[in-house]
Coordinates of C-alpha atoms and ligand atoms in Angstrom, one line a residue:
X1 CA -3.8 -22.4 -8.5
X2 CA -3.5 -21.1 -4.7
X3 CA -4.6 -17.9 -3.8
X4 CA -2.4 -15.6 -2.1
X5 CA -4.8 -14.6 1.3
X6 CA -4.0 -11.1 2.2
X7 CA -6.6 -11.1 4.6
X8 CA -5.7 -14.5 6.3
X9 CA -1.9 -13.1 6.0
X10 CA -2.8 -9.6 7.5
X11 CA -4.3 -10.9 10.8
X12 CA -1.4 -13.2 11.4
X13 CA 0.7 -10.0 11.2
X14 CA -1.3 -8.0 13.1
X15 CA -1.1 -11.1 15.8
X16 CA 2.4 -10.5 15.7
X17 CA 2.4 -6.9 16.5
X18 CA 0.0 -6.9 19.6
X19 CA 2.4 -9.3 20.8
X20 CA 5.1 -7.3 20.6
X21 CA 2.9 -4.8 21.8
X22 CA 1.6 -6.0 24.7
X23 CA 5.3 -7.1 25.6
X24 CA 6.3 -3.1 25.5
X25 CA 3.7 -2.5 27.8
X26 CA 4.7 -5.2 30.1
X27 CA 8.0 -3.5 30.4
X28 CA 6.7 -0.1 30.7
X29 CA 7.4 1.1 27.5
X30 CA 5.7 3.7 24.9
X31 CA 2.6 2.9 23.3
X32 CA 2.7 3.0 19.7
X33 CA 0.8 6.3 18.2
X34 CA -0.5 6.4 14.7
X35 CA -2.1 9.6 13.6
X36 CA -3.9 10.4 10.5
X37 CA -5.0 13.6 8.5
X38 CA -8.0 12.8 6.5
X39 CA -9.3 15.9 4.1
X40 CA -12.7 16.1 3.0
X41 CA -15.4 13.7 3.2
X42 CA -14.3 11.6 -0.3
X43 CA -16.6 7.9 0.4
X44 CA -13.5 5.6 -0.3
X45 CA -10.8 7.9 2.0
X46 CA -13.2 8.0 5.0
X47 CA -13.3 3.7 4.4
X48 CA -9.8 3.9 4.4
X49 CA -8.7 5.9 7.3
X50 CA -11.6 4.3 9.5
X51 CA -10.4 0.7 8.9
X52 CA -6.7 1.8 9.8
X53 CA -8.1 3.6 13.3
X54 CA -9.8 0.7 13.7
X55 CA -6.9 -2.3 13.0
X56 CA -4.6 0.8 15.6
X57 CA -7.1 -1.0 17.9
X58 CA -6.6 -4.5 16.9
X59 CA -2.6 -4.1 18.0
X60 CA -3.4 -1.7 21.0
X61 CA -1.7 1.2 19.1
X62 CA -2.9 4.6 20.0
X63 CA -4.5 6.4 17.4
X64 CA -5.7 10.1 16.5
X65 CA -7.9 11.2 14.0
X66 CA -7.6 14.5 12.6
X67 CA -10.5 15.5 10.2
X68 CA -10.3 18.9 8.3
X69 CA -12.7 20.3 6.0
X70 CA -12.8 20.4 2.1
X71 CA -12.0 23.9 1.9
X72 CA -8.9 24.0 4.8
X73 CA -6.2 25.8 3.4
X74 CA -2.9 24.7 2.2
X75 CA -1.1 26.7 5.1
X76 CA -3.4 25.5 7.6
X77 CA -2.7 21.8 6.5
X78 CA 0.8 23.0 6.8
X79 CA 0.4 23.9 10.8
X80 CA -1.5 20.4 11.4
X81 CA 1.9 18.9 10.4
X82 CA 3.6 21.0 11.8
X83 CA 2.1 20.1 14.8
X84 CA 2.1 16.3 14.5
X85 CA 6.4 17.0 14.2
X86 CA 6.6 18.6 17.2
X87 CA 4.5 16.3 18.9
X88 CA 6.7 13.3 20.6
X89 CA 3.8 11.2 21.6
X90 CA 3.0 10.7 17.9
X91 CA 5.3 8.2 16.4
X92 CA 3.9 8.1 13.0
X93 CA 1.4 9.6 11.1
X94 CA -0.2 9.3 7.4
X95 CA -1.9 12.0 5.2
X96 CA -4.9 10.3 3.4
X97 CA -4.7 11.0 -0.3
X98 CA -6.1 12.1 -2.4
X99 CA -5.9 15.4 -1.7
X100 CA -8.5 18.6 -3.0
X101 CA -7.3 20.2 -6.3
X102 CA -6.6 23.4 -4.2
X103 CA -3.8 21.4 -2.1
X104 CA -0.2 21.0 -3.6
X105 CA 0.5 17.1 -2.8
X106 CA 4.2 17.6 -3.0
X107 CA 4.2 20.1 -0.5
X108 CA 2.2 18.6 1.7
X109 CA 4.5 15.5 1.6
X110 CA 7.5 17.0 1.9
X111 CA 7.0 19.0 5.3
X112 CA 5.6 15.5 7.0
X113 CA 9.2 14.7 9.0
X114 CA 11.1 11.5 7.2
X115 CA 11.0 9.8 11.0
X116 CA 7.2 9.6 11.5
X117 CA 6.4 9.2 7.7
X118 CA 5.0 6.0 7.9
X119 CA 3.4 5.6 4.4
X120 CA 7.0 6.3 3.3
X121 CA 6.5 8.7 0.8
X122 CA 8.8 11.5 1.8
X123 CA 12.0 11.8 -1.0
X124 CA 14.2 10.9 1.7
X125 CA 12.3 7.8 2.4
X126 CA 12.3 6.7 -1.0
X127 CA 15.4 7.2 -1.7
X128 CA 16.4 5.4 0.8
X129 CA 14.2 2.7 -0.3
X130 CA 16.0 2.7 -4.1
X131 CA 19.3 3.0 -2.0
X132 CA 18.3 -0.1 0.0
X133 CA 19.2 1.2 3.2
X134 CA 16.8 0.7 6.9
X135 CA 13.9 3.4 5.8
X136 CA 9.8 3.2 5.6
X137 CA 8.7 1.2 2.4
X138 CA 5.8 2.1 1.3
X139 CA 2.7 0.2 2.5
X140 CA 1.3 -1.1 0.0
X141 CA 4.6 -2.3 -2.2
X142 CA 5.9 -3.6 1.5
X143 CA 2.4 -5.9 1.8
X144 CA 3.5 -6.7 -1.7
X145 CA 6.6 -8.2 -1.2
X146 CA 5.2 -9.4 2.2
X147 CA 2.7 -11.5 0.3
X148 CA 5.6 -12.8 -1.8
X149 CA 8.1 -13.8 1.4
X150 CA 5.4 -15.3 3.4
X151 CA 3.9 -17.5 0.1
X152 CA 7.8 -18.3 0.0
X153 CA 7.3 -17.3 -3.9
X154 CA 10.7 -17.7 -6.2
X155 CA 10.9 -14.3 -7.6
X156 CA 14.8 -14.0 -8.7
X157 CA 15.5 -14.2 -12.6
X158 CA 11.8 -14.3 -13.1
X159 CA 10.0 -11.8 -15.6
X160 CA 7.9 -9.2 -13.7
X161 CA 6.1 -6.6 -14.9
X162 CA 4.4 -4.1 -13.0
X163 CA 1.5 -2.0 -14.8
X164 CA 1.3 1.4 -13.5
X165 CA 4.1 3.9 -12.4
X166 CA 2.7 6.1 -9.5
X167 CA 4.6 7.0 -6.6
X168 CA 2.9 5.0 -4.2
X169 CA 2.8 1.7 -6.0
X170 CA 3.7 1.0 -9.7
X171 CA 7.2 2.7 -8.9
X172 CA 8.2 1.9 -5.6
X173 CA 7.3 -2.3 -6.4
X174 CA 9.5 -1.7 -9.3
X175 CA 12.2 -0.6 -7.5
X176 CA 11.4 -3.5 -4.5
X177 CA 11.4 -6.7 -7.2
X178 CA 14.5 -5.3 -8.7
X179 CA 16.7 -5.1 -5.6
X180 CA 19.3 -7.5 -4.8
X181 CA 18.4 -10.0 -2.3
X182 CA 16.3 -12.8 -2.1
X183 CA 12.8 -11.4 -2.4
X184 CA 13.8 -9.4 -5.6
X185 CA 16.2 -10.3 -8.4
X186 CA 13.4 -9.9 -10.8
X187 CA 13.8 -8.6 -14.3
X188 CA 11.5 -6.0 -14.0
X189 CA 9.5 -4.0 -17.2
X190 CA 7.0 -1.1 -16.1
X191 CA 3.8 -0.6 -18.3
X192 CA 1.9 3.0 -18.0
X193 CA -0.2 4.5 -20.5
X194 CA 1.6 5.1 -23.3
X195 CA 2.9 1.4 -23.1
X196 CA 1.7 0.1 -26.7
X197 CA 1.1 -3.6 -27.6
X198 CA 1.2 -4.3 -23.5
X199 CA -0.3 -8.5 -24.2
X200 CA 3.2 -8.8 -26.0
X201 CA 4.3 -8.1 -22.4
X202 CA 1.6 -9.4 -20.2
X203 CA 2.3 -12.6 -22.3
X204 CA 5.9 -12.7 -21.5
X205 CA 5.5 -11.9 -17.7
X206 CA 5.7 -14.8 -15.1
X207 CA 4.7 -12.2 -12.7
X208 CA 2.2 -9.4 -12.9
X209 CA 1.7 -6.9 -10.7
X210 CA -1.4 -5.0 -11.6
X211 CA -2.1 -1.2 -10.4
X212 CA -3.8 0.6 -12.7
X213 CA -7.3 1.4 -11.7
X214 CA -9.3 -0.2 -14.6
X215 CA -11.8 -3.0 -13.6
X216 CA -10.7 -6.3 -14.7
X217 CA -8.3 -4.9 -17.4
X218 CA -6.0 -8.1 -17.7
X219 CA -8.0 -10.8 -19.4
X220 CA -6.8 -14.4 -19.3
X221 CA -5.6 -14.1 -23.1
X222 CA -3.4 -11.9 -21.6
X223 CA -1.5 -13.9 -19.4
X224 CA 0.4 -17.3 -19.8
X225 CA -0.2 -20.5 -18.4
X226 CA 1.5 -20.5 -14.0
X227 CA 1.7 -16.8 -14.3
X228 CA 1.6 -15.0 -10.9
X229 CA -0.7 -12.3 -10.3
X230 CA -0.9 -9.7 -8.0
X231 CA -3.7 -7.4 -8.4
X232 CA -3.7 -4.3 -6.5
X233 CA -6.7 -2.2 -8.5
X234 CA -9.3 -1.1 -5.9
X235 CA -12.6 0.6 -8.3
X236 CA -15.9 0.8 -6.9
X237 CA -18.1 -0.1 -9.6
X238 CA -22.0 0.8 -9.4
X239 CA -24.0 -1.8 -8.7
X240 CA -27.7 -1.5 -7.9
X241 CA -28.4 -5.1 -6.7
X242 CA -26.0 -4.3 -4.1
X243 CA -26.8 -2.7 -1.0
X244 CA -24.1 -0.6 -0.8
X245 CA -25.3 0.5 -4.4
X246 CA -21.5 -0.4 -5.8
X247 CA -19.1 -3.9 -5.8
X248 CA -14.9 -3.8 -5.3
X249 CA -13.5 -5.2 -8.9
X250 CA -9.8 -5.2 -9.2
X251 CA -8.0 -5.1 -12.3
X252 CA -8.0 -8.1 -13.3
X253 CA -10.8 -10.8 -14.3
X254 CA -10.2 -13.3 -11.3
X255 CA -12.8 -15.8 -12.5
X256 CA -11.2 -16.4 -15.8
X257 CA -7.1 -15.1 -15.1
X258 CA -7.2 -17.2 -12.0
X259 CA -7.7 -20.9 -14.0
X260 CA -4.2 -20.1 -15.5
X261 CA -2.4 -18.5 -12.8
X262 CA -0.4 -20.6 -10.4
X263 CA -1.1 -17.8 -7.5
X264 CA -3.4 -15.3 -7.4
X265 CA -4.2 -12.3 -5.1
X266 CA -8.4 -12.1 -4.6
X267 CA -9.7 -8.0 -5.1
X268 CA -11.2 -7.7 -2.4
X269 CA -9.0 -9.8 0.0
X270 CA -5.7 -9.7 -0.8
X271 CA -3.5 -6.9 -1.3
X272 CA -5.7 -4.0 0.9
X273 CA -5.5 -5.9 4.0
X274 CA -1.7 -6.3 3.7
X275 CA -1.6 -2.2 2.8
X276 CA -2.7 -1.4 6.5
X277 CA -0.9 -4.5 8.6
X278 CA 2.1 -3.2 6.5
X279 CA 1.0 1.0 8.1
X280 CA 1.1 -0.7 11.1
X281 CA 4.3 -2.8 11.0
X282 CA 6.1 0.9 10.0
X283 CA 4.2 3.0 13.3
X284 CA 6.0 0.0 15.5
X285 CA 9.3 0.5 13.3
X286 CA 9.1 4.2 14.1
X287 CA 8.1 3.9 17.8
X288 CA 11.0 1.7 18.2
X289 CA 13.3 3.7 16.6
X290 CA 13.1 6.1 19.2
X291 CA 13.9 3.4 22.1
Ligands
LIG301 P1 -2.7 6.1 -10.4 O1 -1.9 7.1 -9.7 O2 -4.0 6.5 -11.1 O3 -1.8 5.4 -11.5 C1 -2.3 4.5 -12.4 C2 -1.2 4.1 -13.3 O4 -1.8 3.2 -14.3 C3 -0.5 5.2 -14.1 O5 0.9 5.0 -14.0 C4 -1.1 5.1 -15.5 O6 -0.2 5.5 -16.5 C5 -1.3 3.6 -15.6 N1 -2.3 3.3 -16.6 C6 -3.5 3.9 -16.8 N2 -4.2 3.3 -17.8 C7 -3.4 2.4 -18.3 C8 -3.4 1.4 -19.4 N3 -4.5 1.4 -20.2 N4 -2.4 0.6 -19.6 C9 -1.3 0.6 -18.8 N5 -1.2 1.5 -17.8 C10 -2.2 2.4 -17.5 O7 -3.2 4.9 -9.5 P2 -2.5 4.3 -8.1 O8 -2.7 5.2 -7.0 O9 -1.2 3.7 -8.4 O10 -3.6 3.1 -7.9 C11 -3.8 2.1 -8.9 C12 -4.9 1.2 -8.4 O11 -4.5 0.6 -7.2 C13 -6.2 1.9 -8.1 O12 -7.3 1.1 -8.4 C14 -6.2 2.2 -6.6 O13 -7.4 2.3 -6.0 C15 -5.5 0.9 -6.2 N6 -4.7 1.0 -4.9 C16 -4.9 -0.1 -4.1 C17 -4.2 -0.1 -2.9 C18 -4.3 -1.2 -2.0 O14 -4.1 -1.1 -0.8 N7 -4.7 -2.4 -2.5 C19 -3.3 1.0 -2.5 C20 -3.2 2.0 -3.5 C21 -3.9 2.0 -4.6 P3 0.4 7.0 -16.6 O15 1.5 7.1 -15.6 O16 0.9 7.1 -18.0 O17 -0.8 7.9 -16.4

């Protein structure tokens, strides 16, 4: 069994893009500008957003945090991205989500301009994505199949299935281990819900790719012997011996899944690393665009 180091994998990127970095300020070009819109004051989003400000420092990337209240309007949301648009020295920017009930998601999506929409969520962007033309993947599928082209993993003819369809991973990874080429190829089946006898397909699977939400929902009498896993559940799980008061558990039961598995992605470790080196590696894309 190996496991699959997002973390380890995540610096080396990041390595990579201070390099190329530093070499565009060496030649007196822009300076990368991430910019994010954070809503509310939700435990896990303020996490997020503050270790992406801080990895814009890692690279030398400029970064702007823009924090609005709970109860902002819809409209006014509207006129912070509105602003960020119409603002050249931003190349990229991300709206952390979830958003408050009160906030239409779709809307909010669609007005952020398909150049700077880094998290590659925009129609246009994924469509482009299922198109398989030059756009922003989304960051966490792209850390994905990052994980998968570093490790050198053989994915073509192989069984995948991914559990869970949401826009931002179950869907798009579909899409990505389906596409020609030679991270892909894979015969793809997507689990959700109302999926019923799923071990008949968990069994089958000689990849897995796990985003659901439930703690340590894929038991090893789930999976078959050199299955790959790749678990990208993130739940906070109380926890009282814990200073923090809770512990990170990912979908599936690494202790146990991880003695059949031939490679594995840790929770935490793996795939959340990957998610923001990935943010990163789409700012650059979208400040060099504009060279
Ligand atoms: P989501 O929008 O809640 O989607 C969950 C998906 O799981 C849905 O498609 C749902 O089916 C499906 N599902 C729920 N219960 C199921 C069951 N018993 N069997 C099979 N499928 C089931 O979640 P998400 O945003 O995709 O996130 C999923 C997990 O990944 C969360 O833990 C999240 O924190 C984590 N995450 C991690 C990263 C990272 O960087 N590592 C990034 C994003 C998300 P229906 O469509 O039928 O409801």
């Amino acid at each position: 069994m190996k496991v699959l180091d997002g973390k380890n994998l995540s610096n080396i990127i990041k390595v990579e893009i201070k390099e190329v970095v530093d070499k565009r300020l060496s030649l007196g070009m822009k300076q990368p500008h991430l910019a994010a819109i954070l809503v509310g004051n939700d435990g896990a989003s303020l996490t997020y957003v503050g270790s992406k400000v801080r990895s814009c420092k890692q690279v030398g990337f400029v970064s702007t945090l823009i924090q609005l209240k709970d109860s902002v309007t819809e409209k006014d949301l509207l006129l912070e991205i509105k602003k960020l648009n119409e603002d050249k020295s931003v190349d990229g920017y991300i709206v952390q989500l979830p958003l408050p009930k009160h906030i239409n998601e779709n809307r909010v999506l669609q007005a952020i301009d398909p150049e700077k929409d880094v998290d590659g969520f925009h129609p246009t962007n994924f469509g482009r994505m299922a198109l398989e033309l030059p756009t922003f993947i989304p960051a966490t599928p792209f850390g994905i199949m990052e994980i998968i082209k570093r490790y050198n993993i053989t994915t073509s003819g192989k069984n995948c299935l991914v559990i869970g369809r949401s826009n931002i991973v179950g869907r798009p990874i579909s899409v990505l281990m389906s596409q020609k080429g030679p991270y892909g190829n894979a015969t793809v089946t997507v689990a959700h819900s109302k999926t019923k006898n799923i071990n008949e397909l968990t069994l089958k699977a000689d990849i897995i790719i796990s985003a659901l939400g439930i703690p340590e929902f894929l038991k090893k009498e789930m999976v078959k012997i050199d299955v790959i896993i790749i678990d990208v559940g993130i739940t906070r799980v109380i926890d009282n011996t814990n200073p923090k008061g809770y512990v990170i558990k990912g979908d599936v039961d690494f202790k146990n899944v991880s003695k059949k598995a031939s490679y594995i992605t840790p929770v935490p470790g793996g795939v959340g690393p990957m998610t923001i080196s990935m943010l990163l590696k789409n700012t650059l894309l979208a400040c060099q665009r504009k060279d």
